[in-house]
Tab-separated table of C-alpha atoms (C1' of nucleotides) in Angstrom:
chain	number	residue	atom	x	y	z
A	287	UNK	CA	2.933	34.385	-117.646
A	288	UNK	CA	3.759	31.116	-116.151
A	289	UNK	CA	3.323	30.740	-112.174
A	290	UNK	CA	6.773	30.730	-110.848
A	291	UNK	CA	7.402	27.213	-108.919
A	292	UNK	CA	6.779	27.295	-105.208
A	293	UNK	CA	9.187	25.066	-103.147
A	294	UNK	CA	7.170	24.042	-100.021
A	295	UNK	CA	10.360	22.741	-98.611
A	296	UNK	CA	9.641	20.422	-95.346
A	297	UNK	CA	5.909	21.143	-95.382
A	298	UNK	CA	5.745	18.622	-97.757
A	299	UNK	CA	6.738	16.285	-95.331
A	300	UNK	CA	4.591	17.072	-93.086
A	301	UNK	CA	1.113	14.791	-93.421
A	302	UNK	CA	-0.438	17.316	-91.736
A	303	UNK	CA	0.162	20.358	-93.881
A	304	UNK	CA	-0.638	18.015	-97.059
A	305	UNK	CA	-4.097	16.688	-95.512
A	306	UNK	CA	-5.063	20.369	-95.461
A	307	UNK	CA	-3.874	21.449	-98.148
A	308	UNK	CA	-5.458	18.411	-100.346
A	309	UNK	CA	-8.679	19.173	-98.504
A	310	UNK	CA	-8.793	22.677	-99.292
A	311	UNK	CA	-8.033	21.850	-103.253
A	312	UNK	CA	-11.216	19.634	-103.203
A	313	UNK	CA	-13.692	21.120	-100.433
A	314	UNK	CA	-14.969	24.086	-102.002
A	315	UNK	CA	-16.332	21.758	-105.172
A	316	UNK	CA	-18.243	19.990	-102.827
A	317	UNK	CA	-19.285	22.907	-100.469
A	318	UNK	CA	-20.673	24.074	-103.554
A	319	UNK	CA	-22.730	21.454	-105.432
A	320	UNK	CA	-24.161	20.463	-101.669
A	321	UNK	CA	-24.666	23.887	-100.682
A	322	UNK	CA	-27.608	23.277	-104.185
A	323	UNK	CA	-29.513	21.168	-101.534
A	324	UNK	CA	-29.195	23.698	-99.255
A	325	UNK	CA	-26.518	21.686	-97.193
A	326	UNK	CA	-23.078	21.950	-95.618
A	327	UNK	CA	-20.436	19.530	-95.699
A	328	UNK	CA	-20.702	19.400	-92.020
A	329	UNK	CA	-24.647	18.505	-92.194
A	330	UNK	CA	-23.754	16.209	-95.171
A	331	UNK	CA	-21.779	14.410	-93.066
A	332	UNK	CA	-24.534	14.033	-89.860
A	333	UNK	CA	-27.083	12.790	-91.956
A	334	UNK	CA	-24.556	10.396	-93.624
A	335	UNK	CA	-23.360	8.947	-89.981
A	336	UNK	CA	-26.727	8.936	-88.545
A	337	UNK	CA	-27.991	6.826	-91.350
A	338	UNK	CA	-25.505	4.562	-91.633
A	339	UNK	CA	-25.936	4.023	-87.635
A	340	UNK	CA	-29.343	3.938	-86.121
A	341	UNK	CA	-29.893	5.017	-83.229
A	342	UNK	CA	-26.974	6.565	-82.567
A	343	UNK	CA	-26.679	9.215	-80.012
A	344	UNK	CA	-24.884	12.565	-79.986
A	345	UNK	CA	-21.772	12.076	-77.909
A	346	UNK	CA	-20.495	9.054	-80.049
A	347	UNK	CA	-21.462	10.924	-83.291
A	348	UNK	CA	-19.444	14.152	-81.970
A	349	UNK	CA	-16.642	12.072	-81.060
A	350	UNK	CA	-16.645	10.608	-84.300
A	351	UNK	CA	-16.430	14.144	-86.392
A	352	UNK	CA	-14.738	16.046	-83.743
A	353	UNK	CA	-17.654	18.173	-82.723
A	354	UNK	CA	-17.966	19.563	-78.935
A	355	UNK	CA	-21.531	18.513	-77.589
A	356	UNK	CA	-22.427	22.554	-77.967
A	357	UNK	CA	-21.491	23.221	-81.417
A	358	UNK	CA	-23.297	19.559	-82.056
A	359	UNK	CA	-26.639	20.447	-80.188
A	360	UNK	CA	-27.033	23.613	-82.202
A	361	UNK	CA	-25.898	22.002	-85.448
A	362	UNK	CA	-28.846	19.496	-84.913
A	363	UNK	CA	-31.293	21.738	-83.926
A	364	UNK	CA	-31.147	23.301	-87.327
A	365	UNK	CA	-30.867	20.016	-89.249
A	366	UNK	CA	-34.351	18.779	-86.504
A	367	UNK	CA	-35.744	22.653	-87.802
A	368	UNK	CA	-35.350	21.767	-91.340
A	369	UNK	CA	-37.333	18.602	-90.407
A	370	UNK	CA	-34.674	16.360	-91.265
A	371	UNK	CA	-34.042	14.477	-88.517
A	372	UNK	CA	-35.921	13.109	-85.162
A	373	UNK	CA	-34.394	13.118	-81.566
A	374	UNK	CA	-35.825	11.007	-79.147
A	375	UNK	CA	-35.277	10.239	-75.728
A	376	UNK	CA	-33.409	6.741	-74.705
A	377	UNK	CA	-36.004	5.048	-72.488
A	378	UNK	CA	-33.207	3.169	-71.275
A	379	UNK	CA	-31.214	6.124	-70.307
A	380	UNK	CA	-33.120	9.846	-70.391
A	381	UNK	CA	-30.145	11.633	-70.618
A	382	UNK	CA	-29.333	10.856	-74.310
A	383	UNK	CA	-30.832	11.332	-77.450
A	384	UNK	CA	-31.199	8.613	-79.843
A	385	UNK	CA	-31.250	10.005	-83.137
A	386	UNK	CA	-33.010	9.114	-86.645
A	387	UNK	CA	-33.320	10.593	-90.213
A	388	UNK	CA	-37.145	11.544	-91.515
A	389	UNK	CA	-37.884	10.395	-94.248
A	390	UNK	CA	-37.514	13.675	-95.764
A	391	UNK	CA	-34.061	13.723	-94.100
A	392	UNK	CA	-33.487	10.148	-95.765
A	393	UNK	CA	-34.421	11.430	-99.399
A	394	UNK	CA	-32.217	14.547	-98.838
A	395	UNK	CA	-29.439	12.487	-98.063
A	396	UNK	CA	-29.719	10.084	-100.870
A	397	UNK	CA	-29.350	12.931	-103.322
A	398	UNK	CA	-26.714	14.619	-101.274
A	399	UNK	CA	-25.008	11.246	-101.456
A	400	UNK	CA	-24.980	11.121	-105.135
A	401	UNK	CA	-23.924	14.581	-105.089
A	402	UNK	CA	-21.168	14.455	-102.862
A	403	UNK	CA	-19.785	11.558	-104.562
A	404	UNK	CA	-19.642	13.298	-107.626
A	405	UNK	CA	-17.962	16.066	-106.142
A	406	UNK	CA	-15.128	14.773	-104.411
A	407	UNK	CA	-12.858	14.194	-107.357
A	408	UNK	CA	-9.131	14.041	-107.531
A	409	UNK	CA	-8.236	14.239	-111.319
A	410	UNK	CA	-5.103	13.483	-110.931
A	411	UNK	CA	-5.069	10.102	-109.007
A	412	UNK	CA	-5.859	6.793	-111.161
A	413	UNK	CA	-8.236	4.698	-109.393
A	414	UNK	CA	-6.096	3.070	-107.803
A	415	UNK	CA	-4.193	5.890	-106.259
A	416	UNK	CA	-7.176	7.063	-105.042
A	417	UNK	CA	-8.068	3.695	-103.287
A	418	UNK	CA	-4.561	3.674	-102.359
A	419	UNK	CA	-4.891	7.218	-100.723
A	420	UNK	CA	-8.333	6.226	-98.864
A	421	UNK	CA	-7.028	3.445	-97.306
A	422	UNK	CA	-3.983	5.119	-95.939
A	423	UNK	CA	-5.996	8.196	-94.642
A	424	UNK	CA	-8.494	5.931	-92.901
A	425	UNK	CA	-5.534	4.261	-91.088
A	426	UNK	CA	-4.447	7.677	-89.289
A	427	UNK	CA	-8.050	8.641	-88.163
A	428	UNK	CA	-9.597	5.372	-87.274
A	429	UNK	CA	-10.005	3.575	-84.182
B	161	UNK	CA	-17.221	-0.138	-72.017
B	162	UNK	CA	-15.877	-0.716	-75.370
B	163	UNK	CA	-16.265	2.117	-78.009
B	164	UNK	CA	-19.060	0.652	-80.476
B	165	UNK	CA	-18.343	0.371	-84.095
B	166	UNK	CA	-19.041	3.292	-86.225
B	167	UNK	CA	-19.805	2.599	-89.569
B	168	UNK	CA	-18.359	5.718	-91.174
B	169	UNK	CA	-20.345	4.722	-94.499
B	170	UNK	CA	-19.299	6.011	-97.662
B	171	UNK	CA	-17.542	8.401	-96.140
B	172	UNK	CA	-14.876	6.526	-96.326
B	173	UNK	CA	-14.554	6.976	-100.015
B	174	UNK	CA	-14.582	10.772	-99.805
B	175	UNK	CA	-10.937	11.436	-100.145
B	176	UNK	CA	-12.033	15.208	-98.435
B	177	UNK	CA	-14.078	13.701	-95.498
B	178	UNK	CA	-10.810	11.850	-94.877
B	179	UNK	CA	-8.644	13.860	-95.317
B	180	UNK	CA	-10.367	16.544	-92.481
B	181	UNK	CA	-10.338	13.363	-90.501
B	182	UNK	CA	-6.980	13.338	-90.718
B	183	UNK	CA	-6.063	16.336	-90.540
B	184	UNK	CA	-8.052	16.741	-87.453
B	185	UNK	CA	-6.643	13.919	-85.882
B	186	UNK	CA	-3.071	14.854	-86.242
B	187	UNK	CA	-2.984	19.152	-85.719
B	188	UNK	CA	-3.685	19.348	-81.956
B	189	UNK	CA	-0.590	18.092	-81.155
B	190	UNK	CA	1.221	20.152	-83.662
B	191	UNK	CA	-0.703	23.147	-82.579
B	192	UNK	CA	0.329	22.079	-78.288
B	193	UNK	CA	3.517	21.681	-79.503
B	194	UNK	CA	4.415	25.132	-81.822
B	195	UNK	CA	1.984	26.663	-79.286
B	196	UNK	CA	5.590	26.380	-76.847
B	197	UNK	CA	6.966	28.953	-79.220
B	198	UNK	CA	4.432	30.885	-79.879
B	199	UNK	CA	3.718	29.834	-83.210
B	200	UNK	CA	0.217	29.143	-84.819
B	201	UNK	CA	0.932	26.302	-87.532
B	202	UNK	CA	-0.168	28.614	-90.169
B	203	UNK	CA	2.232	30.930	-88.864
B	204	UNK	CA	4.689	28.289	-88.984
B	205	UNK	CA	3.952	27.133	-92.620
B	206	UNK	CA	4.464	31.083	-92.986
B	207	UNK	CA	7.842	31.016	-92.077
B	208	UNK	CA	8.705	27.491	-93.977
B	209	UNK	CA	7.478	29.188	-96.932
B	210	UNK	CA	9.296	32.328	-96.706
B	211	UNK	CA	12.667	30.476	-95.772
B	212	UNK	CA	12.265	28.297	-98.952
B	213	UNK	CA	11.870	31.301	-101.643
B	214	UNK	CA	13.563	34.080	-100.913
B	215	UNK	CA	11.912	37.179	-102.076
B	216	UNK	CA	8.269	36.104	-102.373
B	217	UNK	CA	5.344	38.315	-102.542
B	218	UNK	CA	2.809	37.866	-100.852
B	219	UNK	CA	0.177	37.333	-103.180
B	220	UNK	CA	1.877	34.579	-104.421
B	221	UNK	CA	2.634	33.109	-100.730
B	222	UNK	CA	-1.207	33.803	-99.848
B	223	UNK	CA	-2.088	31.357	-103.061
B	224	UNK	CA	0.181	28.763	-102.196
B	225	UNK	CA	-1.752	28.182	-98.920
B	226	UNK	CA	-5.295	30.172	-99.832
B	227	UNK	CA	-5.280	32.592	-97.884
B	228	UNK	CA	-7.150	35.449	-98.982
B	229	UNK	CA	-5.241	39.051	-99.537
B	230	UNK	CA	-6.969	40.907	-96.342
B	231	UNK	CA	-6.223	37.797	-94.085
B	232	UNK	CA	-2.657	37.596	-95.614
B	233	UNK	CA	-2.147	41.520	-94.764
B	234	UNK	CA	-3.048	40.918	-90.834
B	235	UNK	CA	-1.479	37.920	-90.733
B	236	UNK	CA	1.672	39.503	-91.598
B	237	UNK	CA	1.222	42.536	-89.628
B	238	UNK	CA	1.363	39.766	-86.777
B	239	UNK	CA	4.461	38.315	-87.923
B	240	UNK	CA	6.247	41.565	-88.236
B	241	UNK	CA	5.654	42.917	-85.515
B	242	UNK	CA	6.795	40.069	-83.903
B	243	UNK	CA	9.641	40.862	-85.529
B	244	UNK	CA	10.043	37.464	-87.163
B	245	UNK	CA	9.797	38.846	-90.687
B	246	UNK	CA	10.741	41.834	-92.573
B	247	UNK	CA	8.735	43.419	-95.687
B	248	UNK	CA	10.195	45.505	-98.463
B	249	UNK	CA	8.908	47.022	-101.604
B	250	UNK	CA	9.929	45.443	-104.840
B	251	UNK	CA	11.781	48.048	-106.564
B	252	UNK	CA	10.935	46.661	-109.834
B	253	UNK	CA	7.374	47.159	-108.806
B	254	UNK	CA	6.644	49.316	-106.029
B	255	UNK	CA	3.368	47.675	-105.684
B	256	UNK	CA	4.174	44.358	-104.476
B	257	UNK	CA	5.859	43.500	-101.089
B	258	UNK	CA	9.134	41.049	-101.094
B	259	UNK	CA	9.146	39.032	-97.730
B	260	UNK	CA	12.261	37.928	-95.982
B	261	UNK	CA	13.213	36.252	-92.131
B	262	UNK	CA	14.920	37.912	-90.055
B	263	UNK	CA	17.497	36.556	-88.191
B	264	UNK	CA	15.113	36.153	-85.078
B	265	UNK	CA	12.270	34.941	-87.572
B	266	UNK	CA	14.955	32.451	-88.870
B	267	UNK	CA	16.541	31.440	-85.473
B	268	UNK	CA	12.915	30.876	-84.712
B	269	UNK	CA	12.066	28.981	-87.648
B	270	UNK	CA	14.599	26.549	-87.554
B	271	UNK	CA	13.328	25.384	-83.975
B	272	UNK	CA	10.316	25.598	-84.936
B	273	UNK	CA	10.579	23.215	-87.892
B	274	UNK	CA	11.809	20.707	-85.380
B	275	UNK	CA	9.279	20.276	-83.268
B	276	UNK	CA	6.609	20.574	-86.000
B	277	UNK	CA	8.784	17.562	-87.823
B	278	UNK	CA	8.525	16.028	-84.185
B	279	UNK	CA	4.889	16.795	-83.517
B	280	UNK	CA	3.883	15.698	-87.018
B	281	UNK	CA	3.154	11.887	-86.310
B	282	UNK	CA	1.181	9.039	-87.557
B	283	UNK	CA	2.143	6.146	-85.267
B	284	UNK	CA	-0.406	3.590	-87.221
B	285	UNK	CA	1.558	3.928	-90.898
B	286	UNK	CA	4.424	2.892	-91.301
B	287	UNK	CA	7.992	4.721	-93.012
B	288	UNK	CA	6.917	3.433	-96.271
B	289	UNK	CA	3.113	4.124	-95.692
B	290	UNK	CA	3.919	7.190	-94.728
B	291	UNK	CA	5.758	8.235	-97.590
B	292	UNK	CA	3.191	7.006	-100.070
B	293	UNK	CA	0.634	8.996	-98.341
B	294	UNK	CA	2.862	11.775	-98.767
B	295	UNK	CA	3.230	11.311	-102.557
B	296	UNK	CA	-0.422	11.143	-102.960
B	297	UNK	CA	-1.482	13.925	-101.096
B	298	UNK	CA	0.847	16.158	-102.935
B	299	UNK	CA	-0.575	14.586	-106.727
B	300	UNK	CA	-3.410	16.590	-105.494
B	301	UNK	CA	-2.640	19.844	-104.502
B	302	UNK	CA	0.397	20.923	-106.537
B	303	UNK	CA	0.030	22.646	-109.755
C	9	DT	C1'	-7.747	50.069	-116.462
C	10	DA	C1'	-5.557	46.308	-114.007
C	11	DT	C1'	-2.833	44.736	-110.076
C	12	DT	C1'	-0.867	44.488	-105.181
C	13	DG	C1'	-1.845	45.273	-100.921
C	14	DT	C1'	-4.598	47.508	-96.970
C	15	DT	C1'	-8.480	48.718	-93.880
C	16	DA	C1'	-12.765	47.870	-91.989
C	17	DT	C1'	-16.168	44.802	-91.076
C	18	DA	C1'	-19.317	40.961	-91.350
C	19	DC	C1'	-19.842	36.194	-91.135
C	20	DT	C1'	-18.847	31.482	-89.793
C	21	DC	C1'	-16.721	28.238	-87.031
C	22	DT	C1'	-14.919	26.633	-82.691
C	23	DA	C1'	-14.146	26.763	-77.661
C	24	DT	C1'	-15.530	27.605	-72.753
C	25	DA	C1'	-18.478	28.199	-68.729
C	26	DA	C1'	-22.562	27.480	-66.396
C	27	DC	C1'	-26.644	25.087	-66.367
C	28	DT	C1'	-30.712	21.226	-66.456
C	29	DA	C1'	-32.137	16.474	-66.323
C	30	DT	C1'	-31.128	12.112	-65.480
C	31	DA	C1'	-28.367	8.286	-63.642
D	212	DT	C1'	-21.209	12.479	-57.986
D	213	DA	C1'	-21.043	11.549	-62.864
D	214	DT	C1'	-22.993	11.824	-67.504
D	215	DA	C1'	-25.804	13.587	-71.792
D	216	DG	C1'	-27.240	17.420	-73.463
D	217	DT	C1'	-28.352	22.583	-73.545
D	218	DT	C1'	-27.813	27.695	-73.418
D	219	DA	C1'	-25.190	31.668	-73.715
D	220	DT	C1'	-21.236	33.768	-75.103
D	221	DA	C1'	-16.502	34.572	-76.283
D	222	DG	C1'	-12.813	33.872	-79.421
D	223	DA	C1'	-10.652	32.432	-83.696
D	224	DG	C1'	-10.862	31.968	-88.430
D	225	DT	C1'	-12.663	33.284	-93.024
D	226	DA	C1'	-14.991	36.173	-96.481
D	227	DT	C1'	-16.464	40.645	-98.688
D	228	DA	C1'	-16.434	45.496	-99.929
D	229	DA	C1'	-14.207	49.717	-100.492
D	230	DC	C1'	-9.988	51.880	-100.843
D	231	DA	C1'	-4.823	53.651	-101.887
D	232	DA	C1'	-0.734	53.185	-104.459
D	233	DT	C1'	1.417	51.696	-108.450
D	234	DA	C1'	1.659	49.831	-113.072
DNA sequence: TATTGTTATACTCTATAACTATA
DNA sequence: TATAGTTATAGAGTATAACAATA
């Protein structure tokens, strides 16, 4: 039996109903082949930032994936536990952390790279859609 | 002091890292803003959904924006008590619920989808930007 | 037996308050 | 006094298992 169409009306007007609902059609793909390393999106995404930017500290890199400095402090003390990262003191300014992958935290994240890459897939956008879409997305969210 | 640069990496070409950016970047306000009536935005998208096809069960209306059965069930025991929507059995088969407004859950609705049109904004794309995102976004997520 | 929906509950994620240390 | 980070905890959101009613 066919689905029955669904009109979604005004909601698909609405770029923020569509992010989440595009998100949610391609996040659980890549919650799953990352969560074969043993990560989350979420700790994907820390390891990604924090090698991309050394030295980096945790305010800027929860401002940057909306995480509040307690839900960031535990997050890292798991990703530190699994001996993936190092925090360090500034010794310019003892109140912040300066952050930095391990080299087991660098090796993890090159595979979760590859992984992740291969994951996020929209099979319906050509290429260029799909360069289109990035572009447009990063407009909205970057500053 | 100038925000640094953050070099968001290949993140950049995940089309789900952005569009969680995105999203993230555009729901508070929508939240703040349906929050004045009440309203959770997936209670909102609720209501949208219901207004657009009459006599929908809600196993069909929990696919079309994944949520699961049990979370559908309280989420409309919310709604209805609220008195914003009314639940019938389908007499064709008793086992499925039909959903309909009620006036008060349509009254509500329609000022509802105002300010969620309003709230939903993305100030650095332009009309035709916008609309392309739009398009894209939806390539994704509709069957 | 399969399907729709419900109840109960566990789990995860996010938000808030109070705190330490450093500046 | 202000800032970076931490601890503890509450609240919201999501997932799972067992069940009732109907087909």
């Amino acid at each position: 039996m066919p689905a029955d169409h669904i009109d979604q009306g005004t909601l698909t007007q609405s770029v923020g109903y569509c992010c989440l609902q595009a998100y949610l059609e391609i996040v659980p793909n890549i919650k799953k082949q990352l969560g074969k390393l043993q990560l989350r999106p979420v700790e994907y995404t820390v390891l990604s930032l924090i090698n991309s930017n050394p030295n980096i500290n945790q305010k800027r890199l929860g401002q940057t994936i909306r995480v509040s400095p307690p839900n960031m402090a535990t997050l890292l003390d798991k990703i530190q536990a699994d001996g993936l990262i190092e925090r360090r003191r500034n010794p310019n300014d003892r109140r912040s952390q300066i952050l930095a992958l391990t080299p087991k935290g660098h090796q993890l994240y090159l595979k979760a790279e590859a992984v992740a890459t291969r994951a996020d897939i929209t099979p319906t956008l050509t290429d260029d859609e799909r360069q289109q879409l990035l572009s447009l997305l990063t407009k909205i969210f970057q500053n």
